[in-house]
Coordinates of C-alpha atoms and ligand atoms in Angstrom, one line a residue:
M1 CA -29.2 95.7 -7.0
K2 CA -26.8 93.3 -9.0
C3 CA -28.0 90.0 -10.4
D4 CA -26.0 86.9 -9.1
I5 CA -25.2 84.0 -11.4
L6 CA -25.0 80.4 -10.4
L7 CA -23.2 77.8 -12.7
G8 CA -22.0 74.4 -13.1
L9 CA -18.2 74.3 -13.2
Q10 CA -17.7 70.8 -14.8
W11 CA -19.7 68.6 -17.1
G12 CA -23.2 69.4 -15.5
D13 CA -24.8 67.4 -12.8
E14 CA -22.8 69.3 -10.2
G15 CA -25.9 69.9 -8.0
K16 CA -27.2 73.3 -9.3
G17 CA -30.9 72.3 -8.9
K18 CA -30.2 71.5 -5.0
V19 CA -28.2 74.7 -4.3
V20 CA -30.5 77.0 -6.5
D21 CA -33.4 75.6 -4.1
V22 CA -31.2 76.2 -1.0
M23 CA -30.4 79.8 -1.9
T24 CA -33.9 80.6 -3.1
P25 CA -35.0 82.3 0.0
R26 CA -32.2 84.8 -0.3
Y27 CA -33.7 86.1 -3.5
D28 CA -36.8 87.4 -5.1
V29 CA -36.3 86.0 -8.5
I30 CA -34.7 82.9 -10.0
A31 CA -34.2 83.0 -13.7
R32 CA -32.9 80.2 -16.0
F33 CA -31.0 81.6 -19.0
Q34 CA -30.2 78.8 -21.4
G35 CA -30.4 75.2 -22.2
G36 CA -33.8 73.3 -22.1
P37 CA -35.0 69.7 -21.2
N38 CA -31.4 68.3 -21.7
A39 CA -31.0 69.4 -18.1
G40 CA -32.1 67.6 -15.1
H41 CA -32.0 69.6 -11.9
S42 CA -32.9 67.6 -8.6
L43 CA -33.8 68.9 -5.4
E44 CA -35.0 67.2 -2.2
F45 CA -36.8 68.3 0.8
N46 CA -39.5 66.4 3.1
G47 CA -37.9 63.1 2.0
I48 CA -39.1 63.6 -1.6
K49 CA -36.9 64.1 -4.8
H50 CA -38.0 66.3 -7.4
V51 CA -36.3 66.6 -11.0
L52 CA -36.9 69.8 -13.0
H53 CA -35.9 70.2 -16.7
I54 CA -37.2 73.5 -17.9
I55 CA -38.6 75.0 -14.9
P56 CA -36.4 77.2 -12.6
S57 CA -35.3 75.5 -9.4
G58 CA -37.2 78.3 -7.2
I59 CA -40.4 77.0 -8.2
F60 CA -41.0 75.2 -4.9
H61 CA -40.8 78.4 -3.1
K62 CA -44.5 80.0 -3.5
D63 CA -43.9 83.6 -3.0
K64 CA -40.7 83.8 -5.3
T65 CA -40.8 84.9 -9.0
N66 CA -39.4 82.3 -11.6
I67 CA -38.5 83.2 -15.2
I68 CA -37.7 81.0 -18.2
G69 CA -35.5 83.2 -20.1
N70 CA -35.0 83.9 -23.6
G71 CA -31.9 81.8 -24.1
V72 CA -34.1 78.8 -22.7
V73 CA -35.4 76.4 -25.5
I74 CA -38.7 74.9 -24.5
D75 CA -40.4 71.8 -25.4
P76 CA -44.2 72.3 -24.8
C77 CA -44.7 68.6 -24.0
I78 CA -42.2 68.4 -21.4
F79 CA -43.2 71.6 -20.1
E80 CA -46.8 70.6 -19.7
E81 CA -45.6 67.3 -17.8
E82 CA -43.5 69.3 -15.3
I83 CA -46.4 71.9 -14.7
N84 CA -48.7 69.0 -14.0
A85 CA -46.4 67.3 -11.4
L86 CA -46.2 70.7 -9.8
V87 CA -49.9 71.2 -9.7
K88 CA -50.4 67.6 -8.2
M89 CA -48.1 69.0 -5.4
G90 CA -50.6 71.6 -4.6
L91 CA -48.5 74.5 -6.4
D92 CA -49.9 77.0 -8.5
P93 CA -46.9 77.8 -11.1
V94 CA -49.3 79.9 -13.4
S95 CA -49.0 82.6 -10.4
N96 CA -45.1 82.6 -10.0
L97 CA -43.5 81.4 -13.2
L98 CA -43.2 83.9 -16.2
I99 CA -42.0 83.0 -19.7
S100 CA -39.9 85.0 -22.2
K101 CA -41.7 85.8 -25.5
K102 CA -38.4 85.3 -27.1
A103 CA -37.7 81.7 -25.9
H104 CA -37.4 79.3 -28.6
L105 CA -39.7 76.2 -29.1
I106 CA -38.6 72.7 -29.6
L107 CA -40.9 71.1 -32.3
P108 CA -41.4 67.3 -32.4
T109 CA -39.1 67.1 -35.7
H110 CA -36.3 68.7 -34.0
R111 CA -36.3 65.8 -31.5
L112 CA -36.4 63.5 -34.6
L113 CA -33.6 65.3 -36.2
D114 CA -31.4 65.2 -33.0
A115 CA -32.0 61.3 -33.0
A116 CA -31.3 61.2 -36.8
Q117 CA -28.1 63.3 -36.7
E118 CA -26.6 61.3 -33.7
A119 CA -27.4 58.0 -35.7
K120 CA -25.6 59.4 -38.5
K121 CA -22.5 60.2 -36.3
G122 CA -22.1 56.5 -35.4
K123 CA -19.2 55.9 -32.9
N124 CA -18.6 59.9 -33.3
K125 CA -21.9 60.6 -31.6
I126 CA -21.9 63.4 -29.2
G127 CA -24.2 61.6 -26.7
S128 CA -27.1 63.9 -27.0
T129 CA -29.9 63.7 -24.5
L130 CA -32.0 63.3 -27.7
K131 CA -34.3 66.3 -26.6
G132 CA -33.9 68.3 -29.9
I133 CA -31.5 70.8 -28.1
G134 CA -29.1 71.1 -31.1
P135 CA -31.6 71.3 -33.9
T136 CA -33.5 74.1 -32.1
Y137 CA -30.5 76.2 -31.6
T138 CA -29.4 75.7 -34.9
D139 CA -32.8 76.9 -36.2
K140 CA -32.6 79.8 -34.0
T141 CA -29.2 81.0 -35.3
A142 CA -30.4 80.1 -38.7
R143 CA -33.0 82.7 -38.0
H144 CA -36.1 80.5 -38.9
G145 CA -36.8 79.0 -35.4
L146 CA -40.2 79.4 -33.7
R147 CA -40.4 81.4 -30.4
V148 CA -43.2 81.4 -27.5
I149 CA -44.5 84.6 -28.8
D150 CA -45.5 83.1 -32.2
I151 CA -47.8 80.6 -30.8
L152 CA -50.2 83.7 -30.2
S153 CA -49.9 84.7 -33.9
P154 CA -52.8 83.7 -36.4
D155 CA -50.3 82.4 -38.8
F156 CA -48.5 80.1 -36.4
T157 CA -49.7 76.9 -38.0
S158 CA -48.6 78.0 -41.4
R159 CA -45.0 78.7 -40.1
Y160 CA -45.0 75.5 -38.2
N161 CA -45.8 73.7 -41.4
A162 CA -43.3 75.5 -43.3
L163 CA -40.4 74.9 -40.9
V164 CA -41.5 71.1 -40.5
S165 CA -41.5 70.7 -44.2
N166 CA -37.7 71.7 -44.1
H167 CA -37.1 69.2 -41.6
K168 CA -38.9 66.5 -43.3
D169 CA -36.7 67.0 -46.2
M170 CA -33.7 66.7 -43.9
L171 CA -35.1 63.4 -42.3
K172 CA -35.5 62.1 -45.5
M173 CA -31.8 63.0 -46.4
Y174 CA -31.0 61.1 -43.0
E175 CA -32.9 58.2 -44.3
F176 CA -35.0 58.5 -41.0
D177 CA -38.6 57.3 -41.3
Y178 CA -40.6 59.7 -39.3
T179 CA -44.1 58.7 -40.8
E180 CA -45.1 56.5 -37.9
V181 CA -44.1 58.7 -34.9
L182 CA -44.6 62.1 -36.0
P183 CA -48.3 62.3 -36.1
K184 CA -48.8 61.3 -32.5
M185 CA -46.0 63.7 -31.4
E186 CA -47.6 66.5 -33.2
L187 CA -50.9 66.0 -31.7
N188 CA -49.4 66.1 -28.4
F189 CA -47.2 69.4 -29.3
F190 CA -50.3 71.2 -30.3
E191 CA -52.2 70.0 -27.2
A192 CA -49.3 71.1 -24.8
L193 CA -49.4 74.6 -26.4
N194 CA -52.7 75.2 -24.5
C195 CA -50.9 74.7 -21.1
L196 CA -47.9 77.1 -22.2
K197 CA -50.7 79.7 -23.3
K198 CA -52.1 79.9 -19.5
F199 CA -48.7 81.5 -18.5
R200 CA -47.7 85.2 -18.8
F201 CA -45.3 86.1 -21.3
I202 CA -42.8 88.6 -20.8
D203 CA -40.1 90.8 -22.2
N204 CA -37.5 89.3 -19.8
E205 CA -34.8 91.9 -20.5
Y206 CA -37.2 94.8 -19.2
E207 CA -38.4 92.7 -16.2
V208 CA -35.1 91.7 -15.0
S209 CA -33.8 95.3 -15.4
E210 CA -36.7 96.4 -13.5
Y211 CA -36.4 94.2 -10.9
L212 CA -32.7 95.1 -10.3
D213 CA -33.7 98.9 -10.4
N214 CA -36.4 98.2 -7.7
R215 CA -34.0 96.6 -5.4
K216 CA -35.2 93.0 -6.1
S217 CA -32.7 90.4 -5.9
V218 CA -32.3 88.1 -9.0
L219 CA -30.4 84.7 -9.2
A220 CA -29.6 83.7 -12.6
E221 CA -29.7 79.7 -13.0
C222 CA -27.4 78.0 -15.4
A223 CA -28.0 74.5 -17.0
Q224 CA -25.4 72.1 -17.9
G225 CA -21.6 73.2 -16.9
T226 CA -18.7 75.3 -18.3
L227 CA -16.9 72.2 -20.0
L228 CA -20.2 71.7 -22.1
D229 CA -20.0 75.2 -23.3
L230 CA -20.3 75.7 -27.1
E231 CA -17.4 78.1 -27.1
F232 CA -15.2 76.8 -24.4
G233 CA -16.2 73.3 -23.6
S234 CA -14.5 70.3 -25.4
Y235 CA -15.9 71.1 -29.0
P236 CA -17.7 69.3 -30.7
F237 CA -18.6 67.2 -27.5
V238 CA -20.5 70.1 -26.0
T239 CA -24.1 71.2 -25.8
S240 CA -25.4 74.0 -28.2
S241 CA -25.6 77.2 -25.8
N242 CA -23.4 79.2 -23.8
T243 CA -23.4 77.5 -20.3
I244 CA -20.8 80.1 -18.9
A245 CA -21.5 83.4 -17.2
A246 CA -21.7 85.3 -20.5
G247 CA -25.0 83.0 -21.2
A248 CA -26.7 85.2 -18.6
F249 CA -26.2 88.4 -20.7
T250 CA -27.7 87.0 -23.7
G251 CA -30.0 84.7 -22.2
L252 CA -31.6 87.1 -19.9
G253 CA -30.7 90.5 -21.4
L254 CA -28.4 91.0 -18.2
A255 CA -26.1 94.0 -18.6
P256 CA -22.6 92.7 -17.6
S257 CA -22.2 95.7 -15.3
K258 CA -25.4 94.3 -13.4
V259 CA -23.5 91.3 -12.1
G260 CA -22.8 90.7 -8.3
K261 CA -21.5 87.1 -7.2
V262 CA -20.8 84.5 -9.8
I263 CA -21.6 81.3 -7.7
G264 CA -19.7 78.2 -9.2
I265 CA -21.0 74.7 -8.3
V266 CA -18.3 72.0 -8.0
K267 CA -18.7 68.4 -7.2
A268 CA -15.9 67.0 -5.1
Y269 CA -15.1 64.6 -7.9
C270 CA -16.3 64.8 -11.5
T271 CA -18.7 63.2 -13.7
R272 CA -19.6 63.3 -17.4
V273 CA -22.4 61.8 -19.4
G274 CA -22.2 61.3 -23.1
S275 CA -19.1 61.2 -25.2
G276 CA -15.7 63.5 -25.2
P277 CA -12.6 63.8 -23.4
F278 CA -12.5 63.1 -19.5
P279 CA -8.9 63.2 -18.3
T280 CA -9.4 62.1 -14.8
E281 CA -12.0 59.3 -15.8
L282 CA -11.8 56.1 -13.9
F283 CA -12.3 53.0 -15.6
D284 CA -11.7 50.6 -12.4
A285 CA -13.5 49.7 -9.3
T286 CA -13.0 53.3 -7.8
G287 CA -14.8 54.7 -10.7
E288 CA -17.6 52.3 -10.0
Q289 CA -17.7 53.1 -6.2
L290 CA -18.2 56.7 -7.1
R291 CA -20.9 56.0 -9.6
T292 CA -23.0 53.6 -7.0
Q293 CA -22.4 55.5 -3.8
G294 CA -23.0 58.9 -5.7
N295 CA -26.0 57.5 -7.2
E296 CA -24.5 58.9 -10.8
F297 CA -27.1 58.1 -13.2
G298 CA -28.7 60.9 -15.4
A299 CA -31.6 62.9 -14.0
T300 CA -33.1 63.2 -17.4
T301 CA -31.8 60.0 -19.3
G302 CA -31.2 57.6 -16.7
R303 CA -27.7 56.7 -18.4
P304 CA -24.8 55.9 -16.1
R305 CA -22.5 59.0 -15.5
R306 CA -18.6 58.6 -16.2
C307 CA -16.9 59.2 -13.1
G308 CA -13.4 60.5 -12.0
W309 CA -11.0 62.5 -9.8
L310 CA -11.6 66.1 -9.2
D311 CA -9.8 68.1 -12.2
L312 CA -8.0 71.3 -11.0
V313 CA -6.9 72.2 -14.6
A314 CA -10.4 72.0 -15.8
L315 CA -11.7 73.9 -12.6
K316 CA -9.2 76.8 -12.7
Y317 CA -10.2 77.1 -16.4
A318 CA -13.7 77.4 -15.7
I319 CA -13.2 79.8 -12.6
M320 CA -11.3 81.8 -15.0
V321 CA -13.8 81.9 -17.8
N322 CA -16.7 82.7 -15.7
G323 CA -14.8 85.0 -13.2
V324 CA -16.1 82.8 -10.5
T325 CA -16.2 84.7 -6.9
E326 CA -17.1 81.7 -4.8
I327 CA -17.7 78.1 -4.9
A328 CA -20.2 75.7 -3.5
L329 CA -18.7 72.2 -3.1
T330 CA -21.2 69.3 -3.5
K331 CA -21.3 65.7 -2.7
A332 CA -18.1 65.1 -0.8
D333 CA -20.0 62.9 1.4
V334 CA -20.1 60.3 -1.5
M335 CA -16.3 59.7 -0.6
S336 CA -16.8 59.3 2.9
N337 CA -15.2 55.6 2.9
F338 CA -12.2 56.6 0.7
E339 CA -8.9 55.9 2.1
T340 CA -7.2 58.1 -0.5
I341 CA -8.7 60.7 -2.7
N342 CA -6.8 62.1 -5.7
I343 CA -6.8 65.4 -7.3
C344 CA -5.5 66.1 -10.8
T345 CA -3.1 69.3 -10.6
A346 CA -1.7 69.2 -14.2
Y347 CA -1.9 67.3 -17.5
K348 CA 0.7 65.4 -19.4
I349 CA 0.3 65.9 -23.1
N350 CA 2.9 64.6 -25.6
G351 CA 5.2 64.2 -22.8
E352 CA 4.9 68.0 -21.7
I353 CA 3.4 69.1 -18.4
T354 CA 0.8 71.7 -18.7
T355 CA -1.7 73.4 -16.6
R356 CA -3.8 74.9 -19.4
F357 CA -7.0 73.3 -20.8
P358 CA -6.5 72.2 -24.4
S359 CA -8.6 73.4 -27.3
E360 CA -8.0 70.1 -29.0
S361 CA -10.8 67.3 -28.1
D362 CA -8.7 64.6 -29.4
A363 CA -5.7 65.5 -27.2
E364 CA -4.2 62.5 -25.5
I365 CA -4.2 63.8 -21.8
E366 CA -2.4 61.8 -18.9
P367 CA -3.6 63.4 -15.6
V368 CA -1.0 64.3 -12.9
L369 CA -2.6 63.2 -9.6
T370 CA -1.8 64.4 -6.1
P371 CA -3.0 62.0 -3.2
F372 CA -5.0 63.3 -0.3
K373 CA -6.0 61.3 2.8
G374 CA -9.5 60.5 2.8
W375 CA -11.5 61.5 5.8
Q376 CA -13.0 58.1 6.2
Q377 CA -16.0 59.2 8.2
D378 CA -19.7 60.2 7.5
I379 CA -20.1 63.7 6.9
S380 CA -23.7 63.7 5.7
Q381 CA -25.0 64.8 9.2
A382 CA -22.7 67.7 9.8
K383 CA -24.4 70.9 10.2
T384 CA -21.2 73.4 10.7
Y385 CA -18.1 73.7 9.2
D386 CA -16.3 73.2 12.6
E387 CA -17.6 69.6 12.7
L388 CA -16.0 68.5 9.6
P389 CA -13.0 66.2 9.8
P390 CA -9.7 67.7 9.4
E391 CA -8.8 65.7 6.4
F392 CA -11.9 67.3 4.4
K393 CA -11.0 70.7 5.6
M394 CA -7.5 70.1 4.2
Y395 CA -9.4 69.0 0.8
I396 CA -11.3 72.2 0.9
Q397 CA -8.4 74.6 1.8
Y398 CA -6.3 73.0 -1.0
I399 CA -9.0 73.8 -3.5
E400 CA -9.3 77.3 -2.1
K401 CA -5.7 78.0 -2.3
E402 CA -5.0 76.6 -5.7
T403 CA -8.2 78.4 -7.4
G404 CA -7.9 81.5 -5.3
T405 CA -11.6 81.2 -4.6
K406 CA -13.4 80.6 -1.3
V407 CA -15.6 77.6 -1.0
S408 CA -18.7 79.4 0.8
I409 CA -21.2 76.5 0.7
V410 CA -20.5 72.9 1.5
S411 CA -23.3 70.3 0.4
V412 CA -23.2 67.0 2.3
G413 CA -26.3 65.4 1.0
P414 CA -29.2 65.7 -1.5
D415 CA -31.7 67.3 1.2
R416 CA -32.1 71.0 1.6
E417 CA -31.1 70.6 5.0
A418 CA -27.7 69.2 4.3
T419 CA -25.9 72.4 3.5
I420 CA -23.4 74.2 5.4
F421 CA -23.0 78.1 4.8
R422 CA -19.7 79.5 5.9
Ligands
LIG501 P1 -27.7 69.4 -11.5 O1 -28.0 69.0 -12.9 O2 -26.4 70.1 -11.3 O3 -28.9 70.0 -10.8 O4 -27.5 68.1 -10.6 P2 -28.3 66.7 -10.8 O5 -29.5 66.9 -10.1 O6 -28.3 66.3 -12.3 O7 -27.4 65.6 -10.1 C1 -26.9 65.7 -8.8 C2 -27.4 64.6 -7.9 O8 -26.7 64.7 -6.8 C3 -28.9 64.8 -7.6 O9 -29.3 63.5 -7.4 C4 -28.8 65.3 -6.3 O10 -30.1 65.0 -5.4 C5 -27.6 64.9 -5.7 N1 -26.9 65.9 -4.8 C6 -26.8 67.3 -4.9 N2 -26.1 67.5 -3.9 C7 -25.6 66.5 -3.2 C8 -24.7 66.4 -2.1 O11 -24.2 67.2 -1.4 N3 -24.6 64.9 -1.7 C9 -25.1 64.1 -2.2 N4 -24.9 62.6 -1.9 N5 -26.0 64.3 -3.4 C10 -26.3 65.5 -3.7
LIG502 P1 -27.8 69.6 -16.3 O1 -28.3 70.9 -16.4 C1 -25.0 66.7 -17.8 C2 -24.5 66.6 -22.2 C3 -25.3 65.3 -22.9 C4 -24.2 65.4 -24.2 C5 -24.0 66.8 -24.4 C6 -24.9 67.3 -25.5 O2 -28.5 68.8 -15.7 O3 -26.4 69.7 -15.7 P2 -27.5 67.9 -25.7 O4 -28.6 67.1 -25.4 O5 -27.4 69.2 -24.9 O6 -27.4 68.0 -27.3 O7 -26.4 67.0 -25.2 O8 -24.3 67.4 -23.2 N1 -25.6 67.2 -21.5 C7 -25.6 67.0 -20.1 N2 -24.7 66.5 -19.1 N3 -25.9 67.6 -17.3 C8 -26.8 68.1 -18.1 O9 -27.6 69.2 -17.8 C9 -26.5 68.1 -19.5 N4 -27.3 68.7 -20.7 C10 -26.6 68.1 -21.9 O10 -24.9 64.3 -22.2 O11 -22.9 64.8 -23.9
LIG503 MG1 -28.4 67.2 -14.3

């Protein structure tokens, strides 16, 4: 069996959580491969909305196995909160959630360092979610981070103290006063480790390989989106992990030859939270309309998301970097009352037209827009592709033609049921 990979192709929040939940019945295993509690993956069924941060979005299907891969960074406190919420719903995550021994831990001081570093950057701040993501991955690559497996070691506390002592030195350098907040955070952290210890810790590279050998189907779930990738996003306004398909190789121990479909999630317009370039951003009433109608407020931080038109330059780039084989298009229902809908088909940079996504994060980009007639009707109740209005079908066909990639799923609302498979 091959492993399918599901990715966000924009700046995150494309609707990955919803689509993974809808697709879970087709798989045996759902495995998250990177990111951490910076992610907020929402899904809805039976009229209730759920938001997951660290736990894979297949968790609501009791008979499916979920894996937190080695590429994920785990904050035990947030993990415990998520588990408690699931248990309250009558679920038993201990029975179907496995955790990589190699996943790194977010310590309280990682979160404080994130805050201190962002404060120091002033107006150049990245707009981090302040969940400690950057500092935790920094320690991982510097080879002194702490991993899930370490919490079972008798010298865990001394290793923790040694690392925290480094962090305190850094916090002092940033003139960040941790003395009042840290003791309570540490108390919570050590308490929360007891929750983590209830789960089965695994060598996920073996498990994933064995699942595939035994003809079990696996879906790898990405967090964030390609344009926030550490290598290929608009550096430095990115996250600290590989959000692209390659992230599944390193974040799960998946062999490249074992990849099946690469499913890219695309919002019918664009959003971004935090700082950094956003060529099609709308600063006018239309942007506000997208934000209000699309309820574009962060699932993790509650921050208003910046909104703009669909960007085909960026989308084609994301499809190329990931080798996307099919697209799931979400949230077109949000634009149901729009008379005109624009798509960016090229960039004008220094007077020159280009269809390449620039490496310079300070490039002055003017989007070249192609207008489309809006469908101007509610599509949220549509159950089949045939029911969709011709203007929306034209929008889809244009995306397919330009990207050379089939739109195989159309999501027309946040609920599980509001999904059209083609
Ligand atoms: P993720 O991070 O990619 O999982 O996306 P988020 O959950 O952060 O943000 C997507 C938001 O849009 C959530 O509030 C979803 O409930 C909602 N959503 C997902 N798909 C659709 C859709 O097709 N239409 C509408 N209106 N909302 C959707
Ligand atoms: P999901 O999985 C949208 C953004 C932050 C910030 C930058 C770096 O829900 O799509 P970090 O905390 O990672 O150091 O922040 O990345 N960011 C996201 N934006 N969706 C996400 O996740 C994000 N995770 C991080 O806003 O600009
Ligand atoms: Mg999100």
